[in-house]
Coordinates of C-alpha atoms (C1' of nucleotides) in Angstrom, one line a residue:
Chain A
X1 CA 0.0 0.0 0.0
X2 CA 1.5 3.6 -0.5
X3 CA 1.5 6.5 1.3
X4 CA -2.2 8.2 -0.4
X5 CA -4.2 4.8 0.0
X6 CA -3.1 4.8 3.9
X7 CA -4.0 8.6 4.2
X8 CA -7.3 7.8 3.0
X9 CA -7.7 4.7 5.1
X10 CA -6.1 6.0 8.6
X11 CA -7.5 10.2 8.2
X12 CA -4.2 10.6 8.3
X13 CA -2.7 13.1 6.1
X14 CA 0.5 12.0 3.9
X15 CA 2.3 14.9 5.2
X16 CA 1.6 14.1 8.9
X17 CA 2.2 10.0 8.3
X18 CA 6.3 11.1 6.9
X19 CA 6.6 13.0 9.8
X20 CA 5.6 10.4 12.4
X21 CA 8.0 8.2 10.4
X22 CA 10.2 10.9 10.8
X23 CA 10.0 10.8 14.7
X24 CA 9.7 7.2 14.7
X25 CA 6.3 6.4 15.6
X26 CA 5.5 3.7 12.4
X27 CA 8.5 2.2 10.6
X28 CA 6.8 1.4 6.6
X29 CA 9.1 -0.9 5.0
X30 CA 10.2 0.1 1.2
X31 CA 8.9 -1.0 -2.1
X32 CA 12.2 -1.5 -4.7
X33 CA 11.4 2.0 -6.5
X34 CA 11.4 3.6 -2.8
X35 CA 8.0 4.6 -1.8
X36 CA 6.6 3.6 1.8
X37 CA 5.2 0.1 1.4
X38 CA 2.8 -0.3 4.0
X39 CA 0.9 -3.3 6.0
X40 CA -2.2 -3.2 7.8
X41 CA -0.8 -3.1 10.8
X42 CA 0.4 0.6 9.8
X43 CA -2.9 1.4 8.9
X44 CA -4.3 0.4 12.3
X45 CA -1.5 2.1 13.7
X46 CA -2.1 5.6 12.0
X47 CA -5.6 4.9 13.2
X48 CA -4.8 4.8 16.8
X49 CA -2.8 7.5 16.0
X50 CA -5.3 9.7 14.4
X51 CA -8.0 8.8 17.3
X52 CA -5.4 9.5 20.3
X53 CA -4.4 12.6 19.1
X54 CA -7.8 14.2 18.5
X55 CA -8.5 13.0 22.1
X56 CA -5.6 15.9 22.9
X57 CA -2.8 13.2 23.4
X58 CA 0.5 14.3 23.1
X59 CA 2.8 12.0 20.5
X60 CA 4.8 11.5 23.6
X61 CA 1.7 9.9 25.3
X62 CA 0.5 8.5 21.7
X63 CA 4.0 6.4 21.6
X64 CA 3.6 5.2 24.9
X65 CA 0.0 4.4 24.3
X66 CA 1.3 2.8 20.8
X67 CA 3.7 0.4 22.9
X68 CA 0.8 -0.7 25.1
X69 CA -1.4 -1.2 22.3
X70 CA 0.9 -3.8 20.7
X71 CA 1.8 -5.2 23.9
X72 CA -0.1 -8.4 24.4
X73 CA 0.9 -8.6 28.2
X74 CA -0.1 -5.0 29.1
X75 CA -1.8 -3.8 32.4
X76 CA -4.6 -2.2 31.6
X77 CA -3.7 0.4 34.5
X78 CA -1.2 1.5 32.6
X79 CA -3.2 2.5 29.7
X80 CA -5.7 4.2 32.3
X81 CA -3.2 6.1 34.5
X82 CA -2.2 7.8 30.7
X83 CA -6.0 8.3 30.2
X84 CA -6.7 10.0 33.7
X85 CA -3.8 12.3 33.6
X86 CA -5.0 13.1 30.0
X87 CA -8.5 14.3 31.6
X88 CA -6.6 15.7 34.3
X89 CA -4.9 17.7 31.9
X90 CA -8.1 18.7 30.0
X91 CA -9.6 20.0 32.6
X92 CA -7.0 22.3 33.8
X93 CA -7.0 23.7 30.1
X94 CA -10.9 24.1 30.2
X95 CA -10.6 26.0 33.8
X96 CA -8.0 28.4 32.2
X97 CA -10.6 29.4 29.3
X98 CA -13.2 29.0 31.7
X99 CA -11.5 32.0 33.9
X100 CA -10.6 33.7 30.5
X101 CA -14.1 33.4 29.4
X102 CA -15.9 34.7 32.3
X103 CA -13.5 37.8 32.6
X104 CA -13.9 38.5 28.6
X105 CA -18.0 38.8 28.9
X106 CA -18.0 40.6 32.1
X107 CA -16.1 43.6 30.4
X108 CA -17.7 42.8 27.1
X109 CA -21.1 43.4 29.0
X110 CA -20.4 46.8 30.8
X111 CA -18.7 48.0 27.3
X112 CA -21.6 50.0 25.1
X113 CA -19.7 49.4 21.9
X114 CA -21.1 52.4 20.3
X115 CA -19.0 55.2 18.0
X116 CA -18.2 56.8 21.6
X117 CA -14.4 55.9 22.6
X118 CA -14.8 55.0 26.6
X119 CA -14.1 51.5 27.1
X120 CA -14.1 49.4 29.9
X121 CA -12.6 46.7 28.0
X122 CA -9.3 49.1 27.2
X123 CA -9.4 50.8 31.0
X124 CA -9.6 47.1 32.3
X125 CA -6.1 46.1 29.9
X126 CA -4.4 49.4 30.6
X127 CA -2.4 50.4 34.0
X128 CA -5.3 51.5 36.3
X129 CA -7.5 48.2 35.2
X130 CA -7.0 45.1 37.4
X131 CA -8.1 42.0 34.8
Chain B
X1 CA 14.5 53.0 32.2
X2 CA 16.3 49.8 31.5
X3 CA 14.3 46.3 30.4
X4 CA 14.6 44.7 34.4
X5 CA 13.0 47.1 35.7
X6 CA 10.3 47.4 32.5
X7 CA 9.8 43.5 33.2
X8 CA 9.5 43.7 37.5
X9 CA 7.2 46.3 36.7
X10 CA 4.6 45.1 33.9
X11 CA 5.3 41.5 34.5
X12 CA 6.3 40.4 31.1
X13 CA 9.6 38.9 30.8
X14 CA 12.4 40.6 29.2
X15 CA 13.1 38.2 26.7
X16 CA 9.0 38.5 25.7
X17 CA 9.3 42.2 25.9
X18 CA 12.6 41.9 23.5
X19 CA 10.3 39.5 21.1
X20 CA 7.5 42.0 21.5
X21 CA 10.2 44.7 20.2
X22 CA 11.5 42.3 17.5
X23 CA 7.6 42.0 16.2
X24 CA 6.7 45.4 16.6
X25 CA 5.3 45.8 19.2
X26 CA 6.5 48.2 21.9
X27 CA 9.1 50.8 20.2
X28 CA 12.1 51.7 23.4
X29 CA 14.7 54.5 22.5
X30 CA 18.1 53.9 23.2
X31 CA 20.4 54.7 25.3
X32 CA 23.8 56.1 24.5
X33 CA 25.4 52.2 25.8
X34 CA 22.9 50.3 23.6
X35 CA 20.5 49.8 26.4
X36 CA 16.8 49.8 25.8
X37 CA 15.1 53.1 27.3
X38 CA 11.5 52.4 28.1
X39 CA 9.1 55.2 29.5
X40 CA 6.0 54.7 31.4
X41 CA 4.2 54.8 28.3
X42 CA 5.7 52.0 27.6
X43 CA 5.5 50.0 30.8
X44 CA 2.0 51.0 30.5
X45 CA 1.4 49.0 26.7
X46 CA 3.3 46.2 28.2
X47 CA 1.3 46.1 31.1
X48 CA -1.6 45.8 28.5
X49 CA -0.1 43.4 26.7
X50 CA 0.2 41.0 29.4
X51 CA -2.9 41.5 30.5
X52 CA -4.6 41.1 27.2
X53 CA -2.4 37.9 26.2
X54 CA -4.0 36.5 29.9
X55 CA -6.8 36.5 28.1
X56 CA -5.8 34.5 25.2
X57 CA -5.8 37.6 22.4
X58 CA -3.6 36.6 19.9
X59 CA -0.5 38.6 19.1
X60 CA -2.1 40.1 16.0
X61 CA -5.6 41.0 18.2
X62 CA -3.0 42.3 20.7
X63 CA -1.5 44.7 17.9
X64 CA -5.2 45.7 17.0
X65 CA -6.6 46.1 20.5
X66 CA -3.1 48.6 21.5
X67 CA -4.1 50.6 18.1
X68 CA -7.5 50.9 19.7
X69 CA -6.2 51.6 23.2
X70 CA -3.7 54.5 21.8
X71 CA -6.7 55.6 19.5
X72 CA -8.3 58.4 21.3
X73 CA -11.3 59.1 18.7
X74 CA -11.8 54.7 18.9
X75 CA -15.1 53.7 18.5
X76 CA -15.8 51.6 21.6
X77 CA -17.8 48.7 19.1
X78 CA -14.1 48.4 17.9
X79 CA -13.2 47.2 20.8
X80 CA -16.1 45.1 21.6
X81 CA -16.2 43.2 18.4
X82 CA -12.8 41.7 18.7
X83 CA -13.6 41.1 22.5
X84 CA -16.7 39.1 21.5
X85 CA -15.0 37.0 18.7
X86 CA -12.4 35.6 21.1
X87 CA -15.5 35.0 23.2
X88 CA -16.7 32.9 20.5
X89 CA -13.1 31.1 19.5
X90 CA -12.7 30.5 23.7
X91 CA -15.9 29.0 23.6
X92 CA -15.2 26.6 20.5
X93 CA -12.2 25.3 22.2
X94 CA -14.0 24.9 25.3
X95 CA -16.6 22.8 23.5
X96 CA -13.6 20.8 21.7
X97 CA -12.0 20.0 25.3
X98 CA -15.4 18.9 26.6
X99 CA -15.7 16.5 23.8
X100 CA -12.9 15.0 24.6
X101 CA -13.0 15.1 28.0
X102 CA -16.2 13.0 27.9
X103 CA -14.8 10.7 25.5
X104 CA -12.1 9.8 27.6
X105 CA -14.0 9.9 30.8
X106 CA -16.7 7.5 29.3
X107 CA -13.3 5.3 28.1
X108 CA -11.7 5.5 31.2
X109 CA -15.1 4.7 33.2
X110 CA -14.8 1.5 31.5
X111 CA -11.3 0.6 31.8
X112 CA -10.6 -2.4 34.8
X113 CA -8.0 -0.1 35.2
X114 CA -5.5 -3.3 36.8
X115 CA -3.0 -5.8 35.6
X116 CA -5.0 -7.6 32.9
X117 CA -4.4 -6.8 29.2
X118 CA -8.2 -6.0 28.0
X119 CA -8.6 -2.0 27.8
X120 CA -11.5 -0.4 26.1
X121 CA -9.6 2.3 25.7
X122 CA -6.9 0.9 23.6
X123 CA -10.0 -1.1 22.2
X124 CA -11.5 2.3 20.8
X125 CA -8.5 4.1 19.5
X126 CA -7.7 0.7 17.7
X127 CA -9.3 -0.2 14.2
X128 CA -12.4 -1.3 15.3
X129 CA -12.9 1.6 17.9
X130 CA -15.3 4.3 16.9
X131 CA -14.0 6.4 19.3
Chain C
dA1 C1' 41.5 45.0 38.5
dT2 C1' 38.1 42.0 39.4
dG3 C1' 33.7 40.2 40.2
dG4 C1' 28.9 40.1 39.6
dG5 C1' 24.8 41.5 37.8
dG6 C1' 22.9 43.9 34.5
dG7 C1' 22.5 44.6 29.4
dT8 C1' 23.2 43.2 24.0
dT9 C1' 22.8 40.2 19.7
dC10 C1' 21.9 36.0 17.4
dC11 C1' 20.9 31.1 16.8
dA12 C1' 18.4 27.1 18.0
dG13 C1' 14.7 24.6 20.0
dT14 C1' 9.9 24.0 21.5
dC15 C1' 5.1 21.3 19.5
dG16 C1' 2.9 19.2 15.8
dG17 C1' 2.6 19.6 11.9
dT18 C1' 2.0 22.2 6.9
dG19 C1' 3.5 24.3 2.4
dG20 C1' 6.2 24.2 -1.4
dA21 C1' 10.2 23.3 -4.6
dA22 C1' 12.8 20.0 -7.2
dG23 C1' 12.9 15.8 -8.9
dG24 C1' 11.8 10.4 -9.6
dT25 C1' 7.9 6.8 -10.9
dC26 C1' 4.1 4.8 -13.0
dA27 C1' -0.1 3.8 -15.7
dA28 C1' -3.0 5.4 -19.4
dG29 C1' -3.9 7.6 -23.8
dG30 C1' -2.4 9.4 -28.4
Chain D
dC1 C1' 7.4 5.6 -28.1
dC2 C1' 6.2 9.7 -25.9
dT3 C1' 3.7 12.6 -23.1
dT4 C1' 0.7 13.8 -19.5
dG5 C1' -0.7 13.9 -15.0
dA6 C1' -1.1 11.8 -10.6
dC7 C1' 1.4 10.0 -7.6
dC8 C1' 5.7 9.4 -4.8
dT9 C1' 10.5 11.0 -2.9
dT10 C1' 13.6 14.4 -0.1
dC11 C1' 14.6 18.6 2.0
dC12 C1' 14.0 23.1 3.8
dA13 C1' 11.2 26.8 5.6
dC14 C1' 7.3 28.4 8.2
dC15 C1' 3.4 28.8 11.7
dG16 C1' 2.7 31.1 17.2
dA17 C1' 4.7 32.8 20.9
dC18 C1' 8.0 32.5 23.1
dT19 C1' 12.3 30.4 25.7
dG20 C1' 17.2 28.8 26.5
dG21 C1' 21.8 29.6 25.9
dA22 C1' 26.3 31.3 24.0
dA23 C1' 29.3 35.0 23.4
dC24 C1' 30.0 39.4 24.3
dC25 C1' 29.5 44.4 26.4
dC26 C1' 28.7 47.7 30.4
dC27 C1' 28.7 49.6 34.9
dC28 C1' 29.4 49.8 39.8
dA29 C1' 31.4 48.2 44.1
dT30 C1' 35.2 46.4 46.4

DNA sequence: ATGGGGGTTCCAGTCGGTGGAAGGTCAAGG
DNA sequence: CCTTGACCTTCCACCGACTGGAACCCCCAT
């Protein structure tokens, strides 16, 4: 299989599958004119690759991920300690905007927005605010 | 005044306010030895900046939002309109985080979570996952 | 004069790709 | 047999927004 038909299969863009090559994360063997010949197996790799990183995975957490994946005699607490911290993780993210978010409409609520230049959006950002 | 005391002052780290200088954004004098010279007009945009970056602008909103807050004929609806669109961007990633984050939760809820191989969660991210 | 704590420039690296140039390969159609 | 076009290859540069570090300069106190 070559590098477009496993794009289409996996979701995985050509560019991105060379790069994980590049940092090691599938190994396609070659074909004799020297294009990626791939197996399944790489498919269902790029899969769980695709699926682990929209989940917000790091490719630091996808490798280790990738090695319990094809490790027969994994512990499944491994797999969910990755999972939690992942979550963990999230949810500090999601606090951050949360705080952002709830600052942002509180000065987008007492700001008229007319042609008129006052702004508490501005006074709030500049030296005497306290955002 | 010399970048230290710029930095201790507005809180944004000399080597930011150096890449803020680099981009544009903040414009020191010099001193006769090469130094950066900042006034307290300038402490004050760099206070600003900080501030406004807290709040997830993007540099470019940043460089918009300054514009505005040195403008003194600005309309205020400037202001507010690029306040409510990273409203709306904050609130898209919050969405795609929660996605996730229930995805994985639900994963994780399923998970043994001890020293047997089986993991729905590798299950899911794997080819016949529908994660 | 020496030491330490500023400052300066410039280059490289972060993370996870993405875009594009220059060139090789292959199957189909004229 | 040749050309066209779609694929593939490598390599290098760029994105955002910094951050780390090297190598060097400057100024003040001892």
């Amino acid at each position: 299989m070559n590098i477009g038909d496993v794009a289409a299969k996996s979701g995985v863009p050509s560019k991105t599958i060379r790069y994980y090559e590049d940092i090691g994360l599938v190994k396609p063997a070659r074909s004799a004119n020297g294009y990626r010949a791939f197996r399944d197996s790489d498919v269902h790799k790029l899969t769980f690759l695709g699926r682990a990183r929209a989940l917000g995975f790091s490719i630091e957490d996808c490798r280790a991920l990738l090695g319990l994946y094809e490790d027969e005699s994994r512990a499944s607490a491994e797999v969910k300690a990755i999972a939690q911290h992942q979550i963990e993780q999230i949810d500090r993210k999601i606090a951050d905007l949360r705080r952002m978010r709830d600052t942002l409409a509180e000065l987008v609520s007492r700001c008229a927005g007319d042609d008129r230049p006052d702004c508490p959006i501005l006074e709030s950002l500049g030296p005497g605010g306290k955002v």
